[in-house]
Amino acid sequence: MFLTRFRLNTARSGARRLLSSPQQLHAAVMSSFAEPPGRPDGGPRVLWRVDHNSRTEVVLYLVGPQRPDLTHLVEQAGWPTTGGWQTYDYAPFLTRLTTDSTWSFRLTANPVHSIRRKDGEPTKRTAHLTKHHQARWLLDRQGAGGFTIVTKAPERQLLPQGDEYELIVRDQRGLDFTKVEQTRGSRSRVTLVTATYDGRLRVTDPDAMRHVLTMGLGKAKAYGCGLLTLAPVR
């Protein structure tokens, strides 16, 4: 497994075009591999995420089973003469994960749930729209994901309710774009709601945590959702 970081040059029209279309960015990500990774055995997949740290600092993170070549992205949306990308071997880090280790994390996800408006109707996938329900979506996935969100000390809880976890939900985005099927040329409308989570977690099951880090969490992985990354706690 490899983890890659690439900073986009938002002053360039190519970068703005890619950032405006999750489908185009997905295609550019998959073009980073000479042989696009497949998952016939249910193995690791390609995951990606765009972090909007500021108006000018926009970073693409990419995790996949092969080392990528982002030359085309540098030419279209980077700094061709002074900037490139950084790729790291992810396997040593994944191997070192241990029970009870604590990490800062970031995740952009598509928090959804299935509802049935009337008896007998099929369920419909619906986005969570409030920060409270978006946070609950992640909290509900703690055990199966091999982690728990760290709880704040009582004296650091500023609100009577909903402030007990080291967790911030921010940067909610509504994505609405046209999806084009390359083989058939058909078009369909895709509407998504995404949210970015920052916080601290404690590893409870290293194997389950490794599965989340390499397979993603939640839906809409083709459109930049599901990639959870860890960093040392400062």
mmCIF file of C-alpha atoms in Angstrom:
data_model
loop_
_atom_site.group_PDB
_atom_site.id
_atom_site.type_symbol
_atom_site.label_atom_id
_atom_site.label_comp_id
_atom_site.label_asym_id
_atom_site.label_seq_id
_atom_site.Cartn_x
_atom_site.Cartn_y
_atom_site.Cartn_z
ATOM 1 C CA MET A 1 0.000 0.000 0.000
ATOM 2 C CA PHE A 2 1.107 3.539 -0.764
ATOM 3 C CA LEU A 3 0.048 6.953 0.562
ATOM 4 C CA THR A 4 0.481 9.908 -1.816
ATOM 5 C CA ARG A 5 0.178 13.647 -1.224
ATOM 6 C CA PHE A 6 -0.238 16.169 -4.054
ATOM 7 C CA ARG A 7 -0.901 19.896 -3.697
ATOM 8 C CA LEU A 8 -3.098 21.437 -6.390
ATOM 9 C CA ASN A 9 -2.330 24.849 -7.839
ATOM 10 C CA THR A 10 -5.726 26.509 -7.492
ATOM 11 C CA ALA A 11 -4.620 29.421 -9.695
ATOM 12 C CA ARG A 12 -4.679 27.098 -12.714
ATOM 13 C CA SER A 13 -7.840 26.431 -14.708
ATOM 14 C CA GLY A 14 -7.045 22.706 -14.826
ATOM 15 C CA ALA A 15 -7.108 22.494 -11.041
ATOM 16 C CA ARG A 16 -10.379 24.416 -10.823
ATOM 17 C CA ARG A 17 -11.940 22.165 -13.465
ATOM 18 C CA LEU A 18 -10.956 19.004 -11.583
ATOM 19 C CA LEU A 19 -12.127 20.371 -8.248
ATOM 20 C CA SER A 20 -15.512 21.256 -9.733
ATOM 21 C CA SER A 21 -16.210 17.674 -10.868
ATOM 22 C CA PRO A 22 -15.695 14.658 -8.592
ATOM 23 C CA GLN A 23 -16.129 12.396 -11.621
ATOM 24 C CA GLN A 24 -13.310 14.095 -13.549
ATOM 25 C CA LEU A 25 -11.054 13.997 -10.496
ATOM 26 C CA HIS A 26 -11.843 10.317 -9.977
ATOM 27 C CA ALA A 27 -10.877 9.631 -13.593
ATOM 28 C CA ALA A 28 -7.628 11.576 -13.131
ATOM 29 C CA VAL A 29 -6.834 9.604 -9.975
ATOM 30 C CA MET A 30 -7.428 6.264 -11.691
ATOM 31 C CA SER A 31 -5.257 7.394 -14.620
ATOM 32 C CA SER A 32 -2.352 7.548 -12.161
ATOM 33 C CA PHE A 33 -1.936 3.787 -12.517
ATOM 34 C CA ALA A 34 -0.570 1.999 -15.578
ATOM 35 C CA GLU A 35 -2.965 -0.834 -14.775
ATOM 36 C CA PRO A 36 -5.979 0.495 -12.833
ATOM 37 C CA PRO A 37 -6.232 -1.521 -9.616
ATOM 38 C CA GLY A 38 -9.141 -3.929 -9.557
ATOM 39 C CA ARG A 39 -10.682 -5.713 -6.602
ATOM 40 C CA PRO A 40 -11.798 -9.133 -7.837
ATOM 41 C CA ASP A 41 -10.734 -10.661 -4.511
ATOM 42 C CA GLY A 42 -12.105 -7.884 -2.340
ATOM 43 C CA GLY A 43 -8.586 -6.550 -1.693
ATOM 44 C CA PRO A 44 -7.488 -2.949 -1.104
ATOM 45 C CA ARG A 45 -9.014 -0.301 -3.306
ATOM 46 C CA VAL A 46 -8.003 3.169 -4.438
ATOM 47 C CA LEU A 47 -9.183 5.860 -2.020
ATOM 48 C CA TRP A 48 -8.759 9.617 -2.350
ATOM 49 C CA ARG A 49 -9.677 12.807 -0.556
ATOM 50 C CA VAL A 50 -9.283 16.532 -1.173
ATOM 51 C CA ASP A 51 -8.432 18.678 1.850
ATOM 52 C CA HIS A 52 -9.367 22.364 1.513
ATOM 53 C CA ASN A 53 -7.008 23.706 4.186
ATOM 54 C CA SER A 54 -7.316 27.278 2.893
ATOM 55 C CA ARG A 55 -8.287 29.072 -0.303
ATOM 56 C CA THR A 56 -4.863 28.445 -1.804
ATOM 57 C CA GLU A 57 -3.821 25.262 0.010
ATOM 58 C CA VAL A 58 -5.782 22.372 -1.488
ATOM 59 C CA VAL A 59 -4.230 18.924 -1.142
ATOM 60 C CA LEU A 60 -5.122 15.614 -2.758
ATOM 61 C CA TYR A 61 -4.426 12.473 -0.707
ATOM 62 C CA LEU A 62 -4.402 9.108 -2.393
ATOM 63 C CA VAL A 63 -4.128 5.585 -0.941
ATOM 64 C CA GLY A 64 -3.816 2.533 -3.165
ATOM 65 C CA PRO A 65 -2.148 -0.846 -3.591
ATOM 66 C CA GLN A 66 0.215 0.415 -6.320
ATOM 67 C CA ARG A 67 2.662 3.317 -6.534
ATOM 68 C CA PRO A 68 0.978 6.051 -8.656
ATOM 69 C CA ASP A 69 2.431 8.375 -11.287
ATOM 70 C CA LEU A 70 0.858 11.826 -11.032
ATOM 71 C CA THR A 71 2.777 13.444 -13.896
ATOM 72 C CA HIS A 72 -0.467 14.264 -15.709
ATOM 73 C CA LEU A 73 -1.880 15.976 -12.613
ATOM 74 C CA VAL A 74 1.272 18.040 -12.151
ATOM 75 C CA GLU A 75 1.046 19.167 -15.783
ATOM 76 C CA GLN A 76 -2.667 20.008 -15.576
ATOM 77 C CA ALA A 77 -3.112 21.245 -12.049
ATOM 78 C CA GLY A 78 0.219 21.579 -10.262
ATOM 79 C CA TRP A 79 3.587 23.328 -10.577
ATOM 80 C CA PRO A 80 5.332 21.530 -13.478
ATOM 81 C CA THR A 81 8.800 23.007 -12.865
ATOM 82 C CA THR A 82 8.945 23.314 -9.085
ATOM 83 C CA GLY A 83 6.348 21.002 -7.558
ATOM 84 C CA GLY A 84 5.518 17.327 -7.743
ATOM 85 C CA TRP A 85 4.054 14.779 -5.377
ATOM 86 C CA GLN A 86 5.217 12.675 -2.443
ATOM 87 C CA THR A 87 4.537 8.949 -2.171
ATOM 88 C CA TYR A 88 5.257 6.890 0.943
ATOM 89 C CA ASP A 89 5.228 3.176 1.610
ATOM 90 C CA TYR A 90 2.123 2.790 3.795
ATOM 91 C CA ALA A 91 2.746 -0.831 4.858
ATOM 92 C CA PRO A 92 5.234 -0.126 7.707
ATOM 93 C CA PHE A 93 2.824 2.333 9.303
ATOM 94 C CA LEU A 94 -0.114 -0.062 9.003
ATOM 95 C CA THR A 95 1.937 -2.864 10.528
ATOM 96 C CA ARG A 96 2.902 -0.744 13.547
ATOM 97 C CA LEU A 97 -0.684 0.064 14.588
ATOM 98 C CA THR A 98 -1.280 -1.211 18.110
ATOM 99 C CA THR A 99 -4.193 -1.485 20.509
ATOM 100 C CA ASP A 100 -4.744 1.624 22.666
ATOM 101 C CA SER A 101 -2.559 3.856 20.485
ATOM 102 C CA THR A 102 -4.079 7.318 20.086
ATOM 103 C CA TRP A 103 -4.064 9.358 16.881
ATOM 104 C CA SER A 104 -5.396 12.535 15.357
ATOM 105 C CA PHE A 105 -7.561 11.716 12.360
ATOM 106 C CA ARG A 106 -9.288 13.262 9.387
ATOM 107 C CA LEU A 107 -12.080 11.784 7.290
ATOM 108 C CA THR A 108 -14.324 13.118 4.553
ATOM 109 C CA ALA A 109 -17.417 10.944 4.297
ATOM 110 C CA ASN A 110 -20.891 10.680 2.829
ATOM 111 C CA PRO A 111 -23.017 10.219 5.982
ATOM 112 C CA VAL A 112 -26.273 8.607 4.913
ATOM 113 C CA HIS A 113 -28.990 6.399 6.342
ATOM 114 C CA SER A 114 -31.830 4.354 4.890
ATOM 115 C CA ILE A 115 -35.408 5.363 5.608
ATOM 116 C CA ARG A 116 -38.865 4.076 4.686
ATOM 117 C CA ARG A 117 -41.563 6.747 4.548
ATOM 118 C CA LYS A 118 -44.486 4.305 4.421
ATOM 119 C CA ASP A 119 -44.995 0.658 5.300
ATOM 120 C CA GLY A 120 -44.358 -1.553 2.298
ATOM 121 C CA GLU A 121 -42.254 0.997 0.464
ATOM 122 C CA PRO A 122 -38.623 0.197 -0.386
ATOM 123 C CA THR A 123 -36.011 1.963 1.724
ATOM 124 C CA LYS A 124 -34.396 5.103 0.351
ATOM 125 C CA ARG A 125 -30.852 6.276 1.033
ATOM 126 C CA THR A 126 -30.961 9.778 2.518
ATOM 127 C CA ALA A 127 -28.185 12.118 3.630
ATOM 128 C CA HIS A 128 -27.754 13.300 7.204
ATOM 129 C CA LEU A 129 -27.901 17.101 7.092
ATOM 130 C CA THR A 130 -27.211 18.293 10.645
ATOM 131 C CA LYS A 131 -23.851 18.197 12.421
ATOM 132 C CA HIS A 132 -25.420 16.230 15.269
ATOM 133 C CA HIS A 133 -26.636 13.421 13.015
ATOM 134 C CA GLN A 134 -23.449 13.487 10.938
ATOM 135 C CA ALA A 135 -21.408 13.064 14.120
ATOM 136 C CA ARG A 136 -23.687 10.244 15.280
ATOM 137 C CA TRP A 137 -23.126 8.501 11.917
ATOM 138 C CA LEU A 138 -19.402 8.248 12.667
ATOM 139 C CA LEU A 139 -19.883 7.356 16.332
ATOM 140 C CA ASP A 140 -22.126 4.458 15.293
ATOM 141 C CA ARG A 141 -19.206 2.987 13.303
ATOM 142 C CA GLN A 142 -16.638 3.017 16.087
ATOM 143 C CA GLY A 143 -16.752 -0.587 17.229
ATOM 144 C CA ALA A 144 -16.844 -2.240 13.816
ATOM 145 C CA GLY A 145 -14.134 0.120 12.584
ATOM 146 C CA GLY A 146 -11.682 -0.884 15.295
ATOM 147 C CA PHE A 147 -11.554 2.487 17.058
ATOM 148 C CA THR A 148 -13.265 4.719 19.594
ATOM 149 C CA ILE A 149 -13.458 8.500 19.476
ATOM 150 C CA VAL A 150 -11.586 9.950 22.456
ATOM 151 C CA THR A 151 -13.807 11.454 25.164
ATOM 152 C CA LYS A 152 -12.989 14.899 26.496
ATOM 153 C CA ALA A 153 -12.157 15.471 30.125
ATOM 154 C CA PRO A 154 -15.259 16.849 31.950
ATOM 155 C CA GLU A 155 -13.674 20.267 32.489
ATOM 156 C CA ARG A 156 -13.167 20.646 28.709
ATOM 157 C CA GLN A 157 -16.799 20.007 27.820
ATOM 158 C CA LEU A 158 -18.174 23.467 27.083
ATOM 159 C CA LEU A 159 -21.737 22.448 26.251
ATOM 160 C CA PRO A 160 -24.187 20.444 28.387
ATOM 161 C CA GLN A 161 -24.813 17.959 25.544
ATOM 162 C CA GLY A 162 -23.067 16.930 22.338
ATOM 163 C CA ASP A 163 -19.605 18.167 23.350
ATOM 164 C CA GLU A 164 -18.212 15.084 25.048
ATOM 165 C CA TYR A 165 -16.047 13.817 22.174
ATOM 166 C CA GLU A 166 -12.789 15.003 20.586
ATOM 167 C CA LEU A 167 -14.630 15.428 17.297
ATOM 168 C CA ILE A 168 -15.381 18.343 14.965
ATOM 169 C CA VAL A 169 -17.720 18.094 11.974
ATOM 170 C CA ARG A 170 -17.067 20.805 9.404
ATOM 171 C CA ASP A 171 -16.881 21.721 5.725
ATOM 172 C CA GLN A 172 -20.244 20.274 4.755
ATOM 173 C CA ARG A 173 -20.627 20.296 0.997
ATOM 174 C CA GLY A 174 -23.485 19.554 -1.357
ATOM 175 C CA LEU A 175 -22.219 18.016 -4.594
ATOM 176 C CA ASP A 176 -24.443 17.986 -7.662
ATOM 177 C CA PHE A 177 -22.942 16.871 -10.958
ATOM 178 C CA THR A 178 -23.580 14.817 -14.079
ATOM 179 C CA LYS A 179 -22.163 11.303 -14.239
ATOM 180 C CA VAL A 180 -21.304 10.023 -17.705
ATOM 181 C CA GLU A 181 -21.066 6.267 -18.285
ATOM 182 C CA GLN A 182 -18.004 5.851 -20.482
ATOM 183 C CA THR A 183 -19.101 2.570 -22.070
ATOM 184 C CA ARG A 184 -22.682 3.535 -22.914
ATOM 185 C CA GLY A 185 -22.469 7.305 -22.994
ATOM 186 C CA SER A 186 -25.545 7.614 -20.792
ATOM 187 C CA ARG A 187 -25.867 10.475 -18.323
ATOM 188 C CA SER A 188 -27.300 10.582 -14.826
ATOM 189 C CA ARG A 189 -27.459 13.171 -12.080
ATOM 190 C CA VAL A 190 -25.515 12.520 -8.872
ATOM 191 C CA THR A 191 -26.329 14.420 -5.681
ATOM 192 C CA LEU A 192 -24.213 13.939 -2.547
ATOM 193 C CA VAL A 193 -23.733 15.548 0.832
ATOM 194 C CA THR A 194 -20.249 15.264 2.323
ATOM 195 C CA ALA A 195 -18.789 16.263 5.673
ATOM 196 C CA THR A 196 -15.244 16.392 6.992
ATOM 197 C CA TYR A 197 -14.423 15.034 10.444
ATOM 198 C CA ASP A 198 -11.401 16.031 12.541
ATOM 199 C CA GLY A 199 -10.665 14.561 15.936
ATOM 200 C CA ARG A 200 -8.803 12.016 18.003
ATOM 201 C CA LEU A 201 -9.352 8.286 18.141
ATOM 202 C CA ARG A 202 -8.016 5.315 20.064
ATOM 203 C CA VAL A 203 -7.346 2.036 18.267
ATOM 204 C CA THR A 204 -9.270 -0.886 19.787
ATOM 205 C CA ASP A 205 -8.773 -3.497 17.051
ATOM 206 C CA PRO A 206 -5.676 -2.957 14.840
ATOM 207 C CA ASP A 207 -6.855 -5.401 12.145
ATOM 208 C CA ALA A 208 -10.239 -3.694 11.824
ATOM 209 C CA MET A 209 -8.524 -0.299 11.823
ATOM 210 C CA ARG A 210 -6.193 -1.401 9.020
ATOM 211 C CA HIS A 211 -9.252 -2.536 7.053
ATOM 212 C CA VAL A 212 -10.832 0.923 7.384
ATOM 213 C CA LEU A 213 -7.590 2.661 6.372
ATOM 214 C CA THR A 214 -7.228 0.586 3.199
ATOM 215 C CA MET A 215 -10.868 -0.056 2.237
ATOM 216 C CA GLY A 216 -12.501 3.187 3.336
ATOM 217 C CA LEU A 217 -15.522 4.072 5.440
ATOM 218 C CA GLY A 218 -19.018 4.659 4.115
ATOM 219 C CA LYS A 219 -20.396 5.300 0.634
ATOM 220 C CA ALA A 220 -19.348 7.401 -2.388
ATOM 221 C CA LYS A 221 -15.702 6.317 -2.332
ATOM 222 C CA ALA A 222 -15.380 6.988 -6.070
ATOM 223 C CA TYR A 223 -16.165 10.649 -5.371
ATOM 224 C CA GLY A 224 -13.568 11.420 -2.714
ATOM 225 C CA CYS A 225 -15.270 9.986 0.372
ATOM 226 C CA GLY A 226 -14.162 7.300 2.794
ATOM 227 C CA LEU A 227 -10.409 7.928 3.152
ATOM 228 C CA LEU A 228 -9.488 8.147 6.838
ATOM 229 C CA THR A 229 -5.929 9.228 7.641
ATOM 230 C CA LEU A 230 -4.061 9.241 10.948
ATOM 231 C CA ALA A 231 -1.374 11.545 12.326
ATOM 232 C CA PRO A 232 0.532 11.634 15.631
ATOM 233 C CA VAL A 233 -1.255 13.498 18.400
ATOM 234 C CA ARG A 234 0.345 16.880 19.002
#
